PDB file of C-alpha atoms in Angstrom:
ATOM      1  CA  MET G   1     -57.142 -30.824 -86.395  1.00 40.00           C
ATOM      2  CA  PRO G   2     -53.276 -31.715 -86.216  1.00 43.00           C
ATOM      3  CA  LEU G   3     -50.636 -29.475 -84.630  1.00 42.00           C
ATOM      4  CA  ASN G   4     -48.906 -28.747 -87.910  1.00 43.00           C
ATOM      5  CA  ARG G   5     -51.724 -27.943 -90.042  1.00 39.00           C
ATOM      6  CA  ARG G   6     -53.008 -25.887 -87.589  1.00 40.00           C
ATOM      7  CA  LEU G   7     -49.719 -24.492 -87.073  1.00 40.00           C
ATOM      8  CA  ALA G   8     -49.866 -23.773 -91.148  1.00 38.00           C
ATOM      9  CA  PHE G   9     -52.978 -21.943 -90.997  1.00 39.00           C
ATOM     10  CA  ILE G  10     -51.748 -19.873 -87.623  1.00 41.00           C
ATOM     11  CA  LEU G  11     -48.474 -18.738 -89.897  1.00 39.00           C
ATOM     12  CA  THR G  12     -50.676 -17.753 -92.934  1.00 37.00           C
ATOM     13  CA  LEU G  13     -53.096 -16.108 -90.826  1.00 35.00           C
ATOM     14  CA  ALA G  14     -56.030 -17.980 -91.927  1.00 29.00           C
ATOM     15  CA  PHE G  15     -57.555 -19.239 -88.416  1.00 31.00           C
ATOM     16  CA  GLY G  16     -59.842 -18.147 -85.691  1.00 36.00           C
ATOM     17  CA  THR G  17     -60.570 -19.097 -82.071  1.00 38.00           C
ATOM     18  CA  GLY G  18     -63.123 -19.202 -79.569  1.00 37.00           C
ATOM     19  CA  ALA G  19     -63.102 -19.189 -75.967  1.00 38.00           C
ATOM     20  CA  CYS G  20     -66.374 -17.335 -74.524  1.00 38.00           C
ATOM     21  CA  GLU G  21     -69.846 -17.586 -75.032  1.00 36.00           C
ATOM     22  CA  VAL G  22     -71.142 -14.781 -76.557  1.00 35.00           C
ATOM     23  CA  THR G  23     -74.219 -13.823 -73.739  1.00 35.00           C
ATOM     24  CA  GLU G  24     -76.927 -10.767 -73.964  1.00 36.00           C
ATOM     25  CA  PRO G  25     -75.038  -6.847 -75.485  1.00 36.00           C
ATOM     26  CA  SER G  26     -75.196  -4.524 -73.265  1.00 37.00           C
ATOM     27  CA  ALA G  27     -76.352  -1.536 -72.758  1.00 38.00           C
ATOM     28  CA  GLY G  28     -75.127   1.359 -75.124  1.00 41.00           C
ATOM     29  CA  THR G  29     -74.204   1.084 -78.930  1.00 44.00           C
ATOM     30  CA  ASP G  30     -71.018   1.422 -80.946  1.00 48.00           C
ATOM     31  CA  ASP G  31     -70.666   2.690 -83.945  1.00 51.00           C
ATOM     32  CA  ASP G  32     -73.341   1.342 -86.314  1.00 54.00           C
ATOM     33  CA  GLY G  33     -75.771   2.075 -83.627  1.00 54.00           C
ATOM     34  CA  GLU G  34     -76.124  -1.681 -82.672  1.00 56.00           C
ATOM     35  CA  ALA G  35     -75.357  -3.022 -78.876  1.00 52.00           C
ATOM     36  CA  PRO G  36     -71.763  -3.980 -78.633  1.00 60.00           C
ATOM     37  CA  GLU G  37     -72.050  -7.836 -78.377  1.00 81.00           C
ATOM     38  CA  MET G  38     -70.605  -8.523 -74.550  1.00 88.00           C
ATOM     39  CA  SER G  39     -68.948 -11.989 -72.744  1.00 91.00           C
ATOM     40  CA  LYS G  40     -69.003 -12.760 -69.090  1.00 95.00           C
ATOM     41  CA  CYS G  41     -65.597 -11.336 -69.407  1.00 97.00           C
ATOM     42  CA  GLY G  42     -66.843  -7.912 -71.632  1.00 97.00           C
ATOM     43  CA  PRO G  43     -66.547  -7.169 -75.110  1.00 98.00           C
ATOM     44  CA  THR G  44     -66.022  -9.038 -78.222  1.00 98.00           C
ATOM     45  CA  ARG G  45     -65.732  -6.449 -80.340  1.00 98.00           C
ATOM     46  CA  ALA G  46     -63.648  -2.887 -79.896  1.00 98.00           C
ATOM     47  CA  VAL G  47     -62.547  -0.225 -81.503  1.00 98.00           C
ATOM     48  CA  VAL G  48     -58.601   0.159 -80.416  1.00 98.00           C
ATOM     49  CA  ASP G  49     -57.922   3.739 -78.919  1.00 98.00           C
ATOM     50  CA  LYS G  50     -54.342   3.581 -77.755  1.00 98.00           C
ATOM     51  CA  VAL G  51     -51.715   0.649 -77.994  1.00 98.00           C
ATOM     52  CA  ILE G  52     -49.349   0.927 -74.954  1.00 97.00           C
ATOM     53  CA  ASP G  53     -46.708  -2.061 -76.417  1.00 96.00           C
ATOM     54  CA  GLY G  54     -46.468  -5.054 -78.117  1.00 97.00           C
ATOM     55  CA  ASP G  55     -48.783  -7.185 -76.358  1.00 97.00           C
ATOM     56  CA  THR G  56     -51.364  -4.281 -74.305  1.00 98.00           C
ATOM     57  CA  ILE G  57     -53.599  -1.879 -75.959  1.00 98.00           C
ATOM     58  CA  VAL G  58     -56.677  -0.011 -75.005  1.00 98.00           C
ATOM     59  CA  LEU G  59     -59.773   0.138 -76.539  1.00 98.00           C
ATOM     60  CA  ALA G  60     -62.062   3.160 -77.334  1.00 98.00           C
ATOM     61  CA  SER G  61     -64.332   1.936 -73.749  1.00 96.00           C
ATOM     62  CA  GLY G  62     -60.953   2.876 -71.872  1.00 97.00           C
ATOM     63  CA  GLU G  63     -60.303  -0.795 -70.758  1.00 98.00           C
ATOM     64  CA  LYS G  64     -56.601  -2.105 -70.985  1.00 98.00           C
ATOM     65  CA  VAL G  65     -56.659  -5.665 -72.629  1.00 98.00           C
ATOM     66  CA  ARG G  66     -53.177  -7.880 -72.117  1.00 98.00           C
ATOM     67  CA  TYR G  67     -52.867 -10.608 -74.992  1.00 98.00           C
ATOM     68  CA  LEU G  68     -52.926 -13.737 -73.640  1.00 98.00           C
ATOM     69  CA  MET G  69     -49.841 -16.606 -74.321  1.00 98.00           C
ATOM     70  CA  VAL G  70     -47.272 -13.831 -75.625  1.00 98.00           C
ATOM     71  CA  ASP G  71     -44.784 -11.265 -73.342  1.00 97.00           C
ATOM     72  CA  THR G  72     -43.597  -8.842 -75.672  1.00 96.00           C
ATOM     73  CA  PRO G  73     -40.100  -6.399 -74.812  1.00 94.00           C
ATOM     74  CA  GLU G  74     -41.207  -3.382 -72.507  1.00 92.00           C
ATOM     75  CA  ILE G  75     -41.254  -0.156 -73.291  1.00 92.00           C
ATOM     76  CA  THR G  76     -42.676   1.395 -70.315  1.00 88.00           C
ATOM     77  CA  ASN G  77     -41.400   2.294 -66.914  1.00 87.00           C
ATOM     78  CA  GLY G  78     -38.145   3.884 -67.866  1.00 85.00           C
ATOM     79  CA  LYS G  79     -37.875   0.406 -70.033  1.00 88.00           C
ATOM     80  CA  ASN G  80     -36.498  -0.158 -73.670  1.00 86.00           C
ATOM     81  CA  GLU G  81     -35.474  -3.524 -74.025  1.00 91.00           C
ATOM     82  CA  CYS G  82     -34.684  -4.966 -77.368  1.00 91.00           C
ATOM     83  CA  PHE G  83     -36.767  -5.264 -79.675  1.00 94.00           C
ATOM     84  CA  GLY G  84     -39.472  -4.032 -77.788  1.00 93.00           C
ATOM     85  CA  GLN G  85     -40.531   0.148 -79.831  1.00 95.00           C
ATOM     86  CA  GLN G  86     -40.643  -2.832 -83.187  1.00 96.00           C
ATOM     87  CA  ALA G  87     -43.429  -4.970 -80.952  1.00 96.00           C
ATOM     88  CA  ARG G  88     -45.180  -1.836 -80.042  1.00 97.00           C
ATOM     89  CA  ASP G  89     -45.042  -0.555 -83.889  1.00 97.00           C
ATOM     90  CA  PHE G  90     -46.268  -3.958 -85.576  1.00 97.00           C
ATOM     91  CA  ASN G  91     -49.120  -4.567 -83.488  1.00 98.00           C
ATOM     92  CA  ALA G  92     -50.103  -0.490 -83.240  1.00 98.00           C
ATOM     93  CA  GLU G  93     -49.745  -1.577 -87.591  1.00 97.00           C
ATOM     94  CA  TYR G  94     -52.584  -4.418 -86.927  1.00 97.00           C
ATOM     95  CA  VAL G  95     -54.940  -2.723 -84.790  1.00 98.00           C
ATOM     96  CA  LEU G  96     -54.435   0.930 -83.944  1.00 98.00           C
ATOM     97  CA  GLY G  97     -58.340   2.655 -84.981  1.00 97.00           C
ATOM     98  CA  LYS G  98     -59.601  -0.217 -85.749  1.00 97.00           C
ATOM     99  CA  GLU G  99     -62.070  -2.689 -85.041  1.00 97.00           C
ATOM    100  CA  VAL G 100     -60.388  -5.985 -82.576  1.00 98.00           C
ATOM    101  CA  THR G 101     -62.753  -8.876 -81.716  1.00 98.00           C
ATOM    102  CA  LEU G 102     -61.791 -10.014 -77.897  1.00 98.00           C
ATOM    103  CA  THR G 103     -61.925 -13.689 -76.907  1.00 98.00           C
ATOM    104  CA  TYR G 104     -61.342 -14.292 -73.665  1.00 98.00           C
ATOM    105  CA  ASP G 105     -60.068 -17.747 -71.533  1.00 98.00           C
ATOM    106  CA  VAL G 106     -60.788 -19.288 -68.426  1.00 97.00           C
ATOM    107  CA  GLU G 107     -59.873 -15.938 -65.809  1.00 97.00           C
ATOM    108  CA  CYS G 108     -61.135 -12.553 -67.020  1.00 98.00           C
ATOM    109  CA  ALA G 109     -58.600  -9.966 -65.616  1.00 98.00           C
ATOM    110  CA  ASP G 110     -54.704 -10.187 -64.457  1.00 97.00           C
ATOM    111  CA  PRO G 111     -53.983  -8.594 -61.336  1.00 96.00           C
ATOM    112  CA  TYR G 112     -53.932  -4.863 -62.682  1.00 96.00           C
ATOM    113  CA  ASP G 113     -57.300  -4.988 -64.395  1.00 96.00           C
ATOM    114  CA  ARG G 114     -57.030  -5.237 -67.695  1.00 98.00           C
ATOM    115  CA  LEU G 115     -58.763  -7.924 -69.561  1.00 98.00           C
ATOM    116  CA  LEU G 116     -57.113 -11.212 -70.573  1.00 98.00           C
ATOM    117  CA  ALA G 117     -57.641 -11.588 -74.236  1.00 98.00           C
ATOM    118  CA  TYR G 118     -57.093 -13.386 -77.772  1.00 98.00           C
ATOM    119  CA  VAL G 119     -57.341  -9.754 -80.163  1.00 98.00           C
ATOM    120  CA  GLU G 120     -58.562 -11.286 -83.575  1.00 98.00           C
ATOM    121  CA  VAL G 121     -58.187  -8.419 -86.496  1.00 95.00           C
ATOM    122  CA  PRO G 122     -59.481  -9.476 -90.424  1.00 92.00           C
ATOM    123  CA  ASP G 123     -55.643 -10.861 -91.276  1.00 89.00           C
ATOM    124  CA  GLY G 124     -55.517 -12.920 -87.989  1.00 94.00           C
ATOM    125  CA  GLU G 125     -54.605 -13.703 -84.174  1.00 97.00           C
ATOM    126  CA  LEU G 126     -52.205 -10.959 -83.003  1.00 97.00           C
ATOM    127  CA  ASN G 127     -50.930 -13.390 -80.337  1.00 98.00           C
ATOM    128  CA  SER G 128     -49.730 -16.041 -82.124  1.00 97.00           C
ATOM    129  CA  LEU G 129     -49.241 -13.996 -84.888  1.00 97.00           C
ATOM    130  CA  LEU G 130     -46.694 -11.938 -82.460  1.00 97.00           C
ATOM    131  CA  ILE G 131     -45.015 -15.337 -81.382  1.00 97.00           C
ATOM    132  CA  ALA G 132     -44.470 -16.354 -85.430  1.00 97.00           C
ATOM    133  CA  ARG G 133     -42.948 -13.027 -86.437  1.00 96.00           C
ATOM    134  CA  GLY G 134     -40.280 -13.239 -83.477  1.00 95.00           C
ATOM    135  CA  TYR G 135     -41.762  -9.828 -81.733  1.00 96.00           C
ATOM    136  CA  GLY G 136     -42.582 -12.008 -78.339  1.00 96.00           C
ATOM    137  CA  CYS G 137     -42.159 -15.139 -76.648  1.00 96.00           C
ATOM    138  CA  VAL G 138     -44.649 -17.513 -75.077  1.00 97.00           C
ATOM    139  CA  LEU G 139     -45.833 -16.841 -71.734  1.00 97.00           C
ATOM    140  CA  ASN G 140     -48.456 -19.034 -70.259  1.00 97.00           C
ATOM    141  CA  ILE G 141     -50.416 -18.674 -66.709  1.00 96.00           C
ATOM    142  CA  PRO G 142     -52.393 -20.649 -65.663  1.00 96.00           C
ATOM    143  CA  PRO G 143     -54.916 -21.614 -65.676  1.00 97.00           C
ATOM    144  CA  ASN G 144     -55.557 -19.400 -69.660  1.00 97.00           C
ATOM    145  CA  GLY G 145     -54.257 -21.004 -72.283  1.00 97.00           C
ATOM    146  CA  GLU G 146     -53.713 -24.279 -71.189  1.00 96.00           C
ATOM    147  CA  ASP G 147     -55.223 -25.575 -74.309  1.00 96.00           C
ATOM    148  CA  ARG G 148     -53.091 -23.916 -76.508  1.00 97.00           C
ATOM    149  CA  ALA G 149     -49.810 -24.100 -75.006  1.00 97.00           C
ATOM    150  CA  ASP G 150     -47.893 -26.549 -76.860  1.00 97.00           C
ATOM    151  CA  GLU G 151     -49.901 -24.636 -80.446  1.00 98.00           C
ATOM    152  CA  PHE G 152     -47.395 -21.374 -78.937  1.00 98.00           C
ATOM    153  CA  LYS G 153     -44.315 -23.411 -78.301  1.00 97.00           C
ATOM    154  CA  ALA G 154     -44.788 -24.897 -81.046  1.00 98.00           C
ATOM    155  CA  ILE G 155     -45.207 -21.200 -82.879  1.00 98.00           C
ATOM    156  CA  GLN G 156     -41.632 -19.653 -80.655  1.00 96.00           C
ATOM    157  CA  ALA G 157     -39.456 -23.202 -81.758  1.00 96.00           C
ATOM    158  CA  ALA G 158     -40.136 -22.032 -85.695  1.00 97.00           C
ATOM    159  CA  ALA G 159     -39.887 -18.590 -85.096  1.00 95.00           C
ATOM    160  CA  GLN G 160     -36.584 -19.560 -82.806  1.00 94.00           C
ATOM    161  CA  GLU G 161     -35.193 -20.944 -85.661  1.00 95.00           C
ATOM    162  CA  GLN G 162     -36.006 -19.088 -87.998  1.00 95.00           C
ATOM    163  CA  LYS G 163     -34.441 -16.270 -85.907  1.00 94.00           C
ATOM    164  CA  ALA G 164     -37.241 -13.989 -86.865  1.00 95.00           C
ATOM    165  CA  GLY G 165     -37.614 -10.862 -85.496  1.00 94.00           C
ATOM    166  CA  LEU G 166     -36.092 -10.969 -82.134  1.00 95.00           C
ATOM    167  CA  TRP G 167     -34.532 -14.417 -81.997  1.00 94.00           C
ATOM    168  CA  GLY G 168     -32.325 -12.968 -84.683  1.00 93.00           C
ATOM    169  CA  MET G 169     -31.080  -9.919 -83.452  1.00 91.00           C
ATOM    170  CA  CYS G 170     -31.204  -9.695 -79.326  1.00 91.00           C
ATOM    171  CA  GLY G 171     -30.426 -13.435 -78.095  1.00 70.00           C
ATOM    172  CA  ASP G 172     -32.678 -14.918 -75.358  1.00 69.00           C
ATOM    173  CA  VAL G 173     -34.662 -12.421 -74.381  1.00 74.00           C
ATOM    174  CA  CYS G 174     -37.280 -14.636 -72.784  1.00 78.00           C
TER     175      CYS G 174
END
């Protein structure tokens, strides 16, 4: 699909992603009594128990998840960067207490033992939505995201042009 058409889908929250195959279900069950789907990296579906900031959540299982391809302003460890609280609140609105779908890339976790994933809700993918709405900047750390880097950069360029979110309030935060 051409980039412009794909960008339109992203901005209207009408697409999904897929990068990690589903494997055998793990032991245990989810809320409906069925075994949760697992990938080689971790769960593919989970309920969000806590929102740490705009790009990090904690699952009901206790696992931390860091969103791939996006970096939101910091509000932890004594920091209170411009638009950080708004990014956290936006993230929480979509995921807190809700079931999300997790899609992984090449590397499963970061040096802090957080799972690295694209996070989807019924309305769309949060990673790209955070960029599109101006709640964060593109953060590409290869090998993850290499196949989507141009897509995310185009989304960020559109957000910057529209002065969306932090782009209209914070200056150069990336």
